[in-house]
Amino acid sequence: MAKPLPKIGSRRNGRIGSRKNSRKIPKGVIHVQASFNNTIVTVTDVRGRVISWSSAGTCGFRGTRRGTPFAAQTAAGNAIRTVVDQGMQRAEVMIKGPGLGRDAALRAIRRSSILLSFVRDVTPMPHNGCRPPKKRRV
Amino acid sequence: MVAKQIQRELSDMLLTDKVLQYAVLPEAALGADRYLSSLTTISDVEVSADLQVVKVYVSVFGDDRGKEVAIAGLKSKAKYVRSELGRRMKLRLSPEIRFIEDESLERGSRVIAILDRIKASKENVLDEDDEFSESSDSPQDDRDWEGDDPDDIIYVK
């Protein structure tokens, strides 16, 4: 799907593969994976190729604080900042998983200058397939 | 600890259980293919000392109508949720569940938005070195801010 990376010549910027992504992308997709212990926000283009990502863990929170809604909103803000400079105006949001990051990240995206076109929930739902892990005994 | 477990179970139920989903978001029954108009999250769970009363704080993202529909739907399904929780968790007595709307996330978001705007307008003042623009910016910003909420999200029926 992605073009194979050229070997030596494109190391100028210090980032491999960024030569192709420095074009303007007006519409993108923001994926938010919100688990109970962490929130990962990934910004991709419409086809699904990742532009930038950020998570509560990479924002400097560690341990139980990664699961908080404040961490989710800083992660979302971080991920969007790189992309707004590239000129993204509209985005579709795909939310996966339970967790407090769902709401907080959505509100952070709403607060920024990006226009939310759709909100979708893409939590993976088996049509009764694999056996889930055993019940926790706490 | 019991509160955490109850939060996990309830969030899981909101995601997987058909009955609850139809109560919260009636459009799902028509097969809206997961395009949501409102998103319901359980932000906090408080359990009384004797584990008999459970207060569930629910935060809904969306417009006012979506909020009312979601909260009303959840409150109407309180008994069903209570029986489901008793089935899923090993508790001596299944607790009474009360759903309470949680405004804290939204209020926090509004405060941060106002702070961002103040910061942005202060930067504008420093850039232009002009004192008059600061007082004229804020009332206009308020009007713009109130006006842009209903138009952004497209609802798919």
Short mmCIF file of C-alpha atoms in Angstrom, two decimals:
data_model
loop_
_atom_site.label_atom_id
_atom_site.label_comp_id
_atom_site.label_asym_id
_atom_site.label_seq_id
_atom_site.Cartn_x
_atom_site.Cartn_y
_atom_site.Cartn_z
CA MET A 1 0.00 0.00 0.00
CA ALA A 2 2.76 2.47 0.92
CA LYS A 3 5.50 3.24 -1.52
CA PRO A 4 8.75 1.40 -0.56
CA LEU A 5 11.20 3.77 1.10
CA PRO A 6 14.14 4.98 -0.97
CA LYS A 7 17.38 3.80 0.57
CA ILE A 8 19.84 6.62 1.18
CA GLY A 9 18.90 9.81 -0.55
CA SER A 10 15.95 11.00 1.52
CA ARG A 11 17.65 11.32 4.90
CA ARG A 12 17.97 15.05 4.55
CA ASN A 13 15.24 16.00 7.01
CA GLY A 14 16.27 13.43 9.53
CA ARG A 15 12.89 11.76 9.19
CA ILE A 16 12.52 8.89 6.73
CA GLY A 17 9.36 8.95 4.68
CA SER A 18 8.37 12.48 5.54
CA ARG A 19 9.22 13.63 2.05
CA LYS A 20 5.95 12.22 0.85
CA ASN A 21 3.84 13.49 3.75
CA SER A 22 4.70 17.15 3.65
CA ARG A 23 1.82 17.82 1.26
CA LYS A 24 -1.39 19.40 2.48
CA ILE A 25 -4.14 17.07 3.55
CA PRO A 26 -7.40 18.93 4.09
CA LYS A 27 -9.40 15.94 5.32
CA GLY A 28 -8.25 13.18 7.60
CA VAL A 29 -9.33 10.58 10.08
CA ILE A 30 -8.56 10.65 13.78
CA HIS A 31 -8.52 7.29 15.50
CA VAL A 32 -8.92 7.28 19.26
CA GLN A 33 -8.26 4.03 21.04
CA ALA A 34 -9.43 4.47 24.61
CA SER A 35 -8.67 1.64 26.96
CA PHE A 36 -9.03 1.81 30.71
CA ASN A 37 -5.32 2.41 31.28
CA ASN A 38 -4.29 4.53 28.34
CA THR A 39 -5.51 6.52 25.35
CA ILE A 40 -3.83 6.48 21.95
CA VAL A 41 -4.70 9.10 19.36
CA THR A 42 -3.60 8.49 15.77
CA VAL A 43 -4.15 10.86 12.90
CA THR A 44 -4.25 9.29 9.47
CA ASP A 45 -5.35 10.32 6.03
CA VAL A 46 -8.55 9.06 4.49
CA ARG A 47 -6.91 5.90 3.20
CA GLY A 48 -5.50 5.03 6.60
CA ARG A 49 -1.84 5.96 6.26
CA VAL A 50 -0.62 7.34 9.56
CA ILE A 51 0.44 10.95 9.69
CA SER A 52 1.12 11.42 13.36
CA TRP A 53 0.20 9.87 16.66
CA SER A 54 0.35 10.61 20.31
CA SER A 55 -0.68 8.84 23.46
CA ALA A 56 -1.13 9.63 27.11
CA GLY A 57 2.05 7.74 27.89
CA THR A 58 4.15 9.74 25.45
CA CYS A 59 2.77 12.97 26.86
CA GLY A 60 4.66 12.39 30.06
CA PHE A 61 1.99 10.73 32.18
CA ARG A 62 2.87 7.42 33.70
CA GLY A 63 1.04 4.72 35.60
CA THR A 64 -2.51 5.34 36.70
CA ARG A 65 -2.53 8.90 35.42
CA ARG A 66 -2.44 7.69 31.83
CA GLY A 67 -6.03 6.57 32.08
CA THR A 68 -7.43 9.90 33.20
CA PRO A 69 -9.49 12.13 30.91
CA PHE A 70 -7.01 14.98 31.30
CA ALA A 71 -4.25 12.81 29.89
CA ALA A 72 -6.51 11.90 26.99
CA GLN A 73 -7.17 15.50 26.17
CA THR A 74 -3.47 16.43 26.23
CA ALA A 75 -2.74 13.49 23.96
CA ALA A 76 -5.42 14.60 21.54
CA GLY A 77 -4.18 18.18 21.61
CA ASN A 78 -0.65 17.01 20.95
CA ALA A 79 -1.61 14.83 18.03
CA ILE A 80 -3.68 17.52 16.40
CA ARG A 81 -1.16 20.29 16.77
CA THR A 82 1.22 18.74 14.23
CA VAL A 83 -1.58 18.22 11.80
CA VAL A 84 -3.28 21.59 12.03
CA ASP A 85 -0.06 23.17 10.88
CA GLN A 86 -0.19 20.95 7.84
CA GLY A 87 -3.56 22.39 7.03
CA MET A 88 -6.13 19.81 8.04
CA GLN A 89 -9.56 21.32 8.37
CA ARG A 90 -12.04 18.49 8.54
CA ALA A 91 -11.72 15.16 10.24
CA GLU A 92 -13.71 12.09 10.93
CA VAL A 93 -13.29 10.52 14.34
CA MET A 94 -13.25 6.79 14.96
CA ILE A 95 -13.50 5.71 18.56
CA LYS A 96 -12.51 2.31 19.82
CA GLY A 97 -12.85 0.83 23.26
CA PRO A 98 -14.33 1.77 26.60
CA GLY A 99 -12.48 4.19 28.81
CA LEU A 100 -12.59 7.81 29.81
CA GLY A 101 -10.50 8.89 26.88
CA ARG A 102 -13.45 8.67 24.54
CA ASP A 103 -15.26 11.69 25.83
CA ALA A 104 -12.24 13.77 26.77
CA ALA A 105 -10.44 13.35 23.47
CA LEU A 106 -13.60 14.18 21.54
CA ARG A 107 -14.04 17.37 23.51
CA ALA A 108 -10.42 18.32 22.93
CA ILE A 109 -10.83 17.81 19.18
CA ARG A 110 -14.00 19.85 19.25
CA ARG A 111 -12.20 22.70 21.00
CA SER A 112 -9.49 22.89 18.39
CA SER A 113 -10.03 24.46 15.01
CA ILE A 114 -10.69 21.15 13.26
CA LEU A 115 -14.22 20.58 11.99
CA LEU A 116 -15.66 17.25 13.10
CA SER A 117 -17.55 15.68 10.25
CA PHE A 118 -18.53 12.28 11.64
CA VAL A 119 -18.14 10.42 14.89
CA ARG A 120 -18.06 6.66 14.55
CA ASP A 121 -17.65 3.89 17.04
CA VAL A 122 -15.50 1.09 15.69
CA THR A 123 -15.07 -1.08 18.76
CA PRO A 124 -14.38 -4.60 17.44
CA MET A 125 -17.43 -6.72 17.98
CA PRO A 126 -17.23 -10.43 17.21
CA HIS A 127 -20.29 -12.16 15.84
CA ASN A 128 -19.51 -14.70 18.61
CA GLY A 129 -16.07 -15.77 17.43
CA CYS A 130 -13.01 -16.28 19.62
CA ARG A 131 -13.35 -17.23 23.26
CA PRO A 132 -12.79 -14.14 25.44
CA PRO A 133 -10.21 -14.24 28.27
CA LYS A 134 -11.35 -15.76 31.53
CA LYS A 135 -13.17 -13.69 34.14
CA ARG A 136 -11.02 -11.70 36.52
CA ARG A 137 -11.25 -12.71 40.13
CA VAL A 138 -10.55 -9.60 42.14
CA MET B 1 -12.05 -1.46 44.01
CA VAL B 2 -15.57 -2.68 43.66
CA ALA B 3 -16.29 0.67 42.05
CA LYS B 4 -13.61 0.04 39.43
CA GLN B 5 -15.01 -3.36 38.68
CA ILE B 6 -18.51 -2.00 38.36
CA GLN B 7 -17.23 0.71 36.05
CA ARG B 8 -15.61 -1.89 33.83
CA GLU B 9 -18.71 -4.01 33.69
CA LEU B 10 -21.01 -1.10 32.97
CA SER B 11 -18.77 0.30 30.23
CA ASP B 12 -18.59 -3.10 28.67
CA MET B 13 -22.36 -3.36 28.81
CA LEU B 14 -22.76 -0.01 27.14
CA LEU B 15 -20.56 -1.19 24.31
CA THR B 16 -21.84 -4.67 23.75
CA ASP B 17 -25.36 -4.92 25.07
CA LYS B 18 -28.00 -4.28 22.46
CA VAL B 19 -30.77 -3.32 24.85
CA LEU B 20 -28.73 -0.62 26.54
CA GLN B 21 -27.50 0.75 23.27
CA TYR B 22 -31.00 1.12 21.91
CA ALA B 23 -32.01 2.86 25.11
CA VAL B 24 -29.20 5.36 24.90
CA LEU B 25 -29.14 5.91 21.17
CA PRO B 26 -32.45 5.07 19.50
CA GLU B 27 -31.02 5.55 16.03
CA ALA B 28 -28.94 2.42 16.44
CA ALA B 29 -32.11 0.39 16.21
CA LEU B 30 -32.63 1.64 12.65
CA GLY B 31 -29.21 0.43 11.68
CA ALA B 32 -27.38 3.73 11.59
CA ASP B 33 -24.18 1.82 10.94
CA ARG B 34 -22.34 3.23 13.91
CA TYR B 35 -22.49 6.86 12.86
CA LEU B 36 -23.18 8.42 16.19
CA SER B 37 -24.96 11.57 17.13
CA SER B 38 -24.06 11.30 20.78
CA LEU B 39 -21.48 9.39 22.76
CA THR B 40 -22.16 8.15 26.27
CA THR B 41 -19.34 7.46 28.69
CA ILE B 42 -19.30 6.40 32.29
CA SER B 43 -16.97 8.82 33.99
CA ASP B 44 -17.22 7.77 37.59
CA VAL B 45 -18.82 5.25 39.91
CA GLU B 46 -19.38 5.80 43.61
CA VAL B 47 -20.39 2.98 45.88
CA SER B 48 -21.91 3.46 49.30
CA ALA B 49 -20.22 1.94 52.34
CA ASP B 50 -22.51 -1.08 52.50
CA LEU B 51 -22.40 -1.64 48.73
CA GLN B 52 -26.13 -1.13 48.46
CA VAL B 53 -26.30 2.06 46.47
CA VAL B 54 -24.24 2.75 43.39
CA LYS B 55 -24.13 6.21 41.88
CA VAL B 56 -23.04 6.15 38.26
CA TYR B 57 -21.92 9.44 36.77
CA VAL B 58 -22.58 9.51 33.05
CA SER B 59 -21.15 12.02 30.63
CA VAL B 60 -22.79 12.48 27.25
CA PHE B 61 -21.14 14.19 24.31
CA GLY B 62 -23.56 15.70 21.85
CA ASP B 63 -26.31 18.27 21.72
CA ASP B 64 -29.03 18.84 24.31
CA ARG B 65 -31.56 16.55 22.74
CA GLY B 66 -29.06 13.72 22.58
CA LYS B 67 -28.20 14.26 26.22
CA GLU B 68 -31.81 14.13 27.34
CA VAL B 69 -32.52 11.05 25.28
CA ALA B 70 -29.45 9.25 26.61
CA ILE B 71 -30.05 10.03 30.26
CA ALA B 72 -33.75 9.24 30.06
CA GLY B 73 -33.00 5.97 28.32
CA LEU B 74 -30.48 4.95 30.94
CA LYS B 75 -32.80 5.83 33.81
CA SER B 76 -35.56 3.79 32.29
CA LYS B 77 -33.29 0.76 32.07
CA ALA B 78 -32.00 0.98 35.65
CA LYS B 79 -33.68 -2.26 36.76
CA TYR B 80 -32.42 -4.13 33.76
CA VAL B 81 -28.90 -2.89 34.43
CA ARG B 82 -29.23 -3.96 38.04
CA SER B 83 -30.16 -7.50 37.10
CA GLU B 84 -27.40 -7.71 34.49
CA LEU B 85 -24.82 -6.51 36.98
CA GLY B 86 -25.97 -9.11 39.49
CA ARG B 87 -25.57 -11.77 36.85
CA ARG B 88 -22.10 -10.69 35.81
CA MET B 89 -20.54 -9.90 39.15
CA LYS B 90 -20.31 -11.95 42.29
CA LEU B 91 -21.92 -9.73 44.90
CA ARG B 92 -23.90 -10.72 47.93
CA LEU B 93 -26.70 -8.30 47.22
CA SER B 94 -27.13 -6.57 43.92
CA PRO B 95 -27.01 -2.83 44.46
CA GLU B 96 -29.50 -0.18 43.49
CA ILE B 97 -28.17 1.83 40.57
CA ARG B 98 -28.69 5.54 40.12
CA PHE B 99 -27.61 7.36 36.99
CA ILE B 100 -26.50 10.92 37.44
CA GLU B 101 -25.53 13.28 34.68
CA ASP B 102 -21.95 14.43 34.95
CA GLU B 103 -21.24 17.93 33.76
CA SER B 104 -17.68 18.17 34.99
CA LEU B 105 -15.92 17.17 31.79
CA GLU B 106 -17.96 19.62 29.78
CA ARG B 107 -17.39 22.44 32.23
CA GLY B 108 -13.68 21.76 32.26
CA SER B 109 -13.65 21.81 28.48
CA ARG B 110 -15.44 25.16 28.43
CA VAL B 111 -13.00 26.66 30.91
CA ILE B 112 -10.04 25.50 28.86
CA ALA B 113 -11.60 26.90 25.72
CA ILE B 114 -12.02 30.30 27.36
CA LEU B 115 -8.45 30.22 28.63
CA ASP B 116 -7.19 29.36 25.16
CA ARG B 117 -9.07 32.25 23.69
CA ILE B 118 -7.71 34.65 26.25
CA LYS B 119 -4.23 33.43 25.55
CA ALA B 120 -4.73 33.81 21.82
CA SER B 121 -6.10 37.31 22.12
CA LYS B 122 -3.22 38.28 24.41
CA GLU B 123 -0.80 37.08 21.78
CA ASN B 124 -2.63 39.14 19.21
CA VAL B 125 -2.27 42.19 21.37
CA LEU B 126 1.44 41.62 21.76
CA ASP B 127 1.83 41.14 18.05
CA GLU B 128 -0.04 44.20 16.97
CA ASP B 129 1.00 46.35 19.89
CA ASP B 130 -2.47 47.82 19.92
CA GLU B 131 -4.61 48.09 23.04
CA PHE B 132 -8.00 48.70 21.44
CA SER B 133 -8.31 45.35 19.70
CA GLU B 134 -8.34 43.41 22.97
CA SER B 135 -11.62 44.76 24.31
CA SER B 136 -13.37 44.48 20.97
CA ASP B 137 -12.33 40.86 20.39
CA SER B 138 -13.96 39.15 23.34
CA PRO B 139 -17.66 40.04 22.84
CA GLN B 140 -17.43 39.06 19.25
CA ASP B 141 -15.69 35.82 20.14
CA ASP B 142 -18.49 35.01 22.56
CA ARG B 143 -21.09 35.44 19.86
CA ASP B 144 -19.14 33.32 17.40
CA TRP B 145 -18.57 30.63 19.96
CA GLU B 146 -22.24 30.34 20.90
CA GLY B 147 -23.22 30.19 17.28
CA ASP B 148 -20.98 27.52 15.92
CA ASP B 149 -22.03 24.59 18.08
CA PRO B 150 -25.13 23.27 16.27
CA ASP B 151 -23.69 23.35 12.81
CA ASP B 152 -20.55 21.33 13.12
CA ILE B 153 -21.65 17.75 13.52
CA ILE B 154 -23.64 16.09 10.79
CA TYR B 155 -26.19 13.59 11.97
CA VAL B 156 -26.78 10.55 9.82
CA LYS B 157 -30.24 9.03 10.26
#
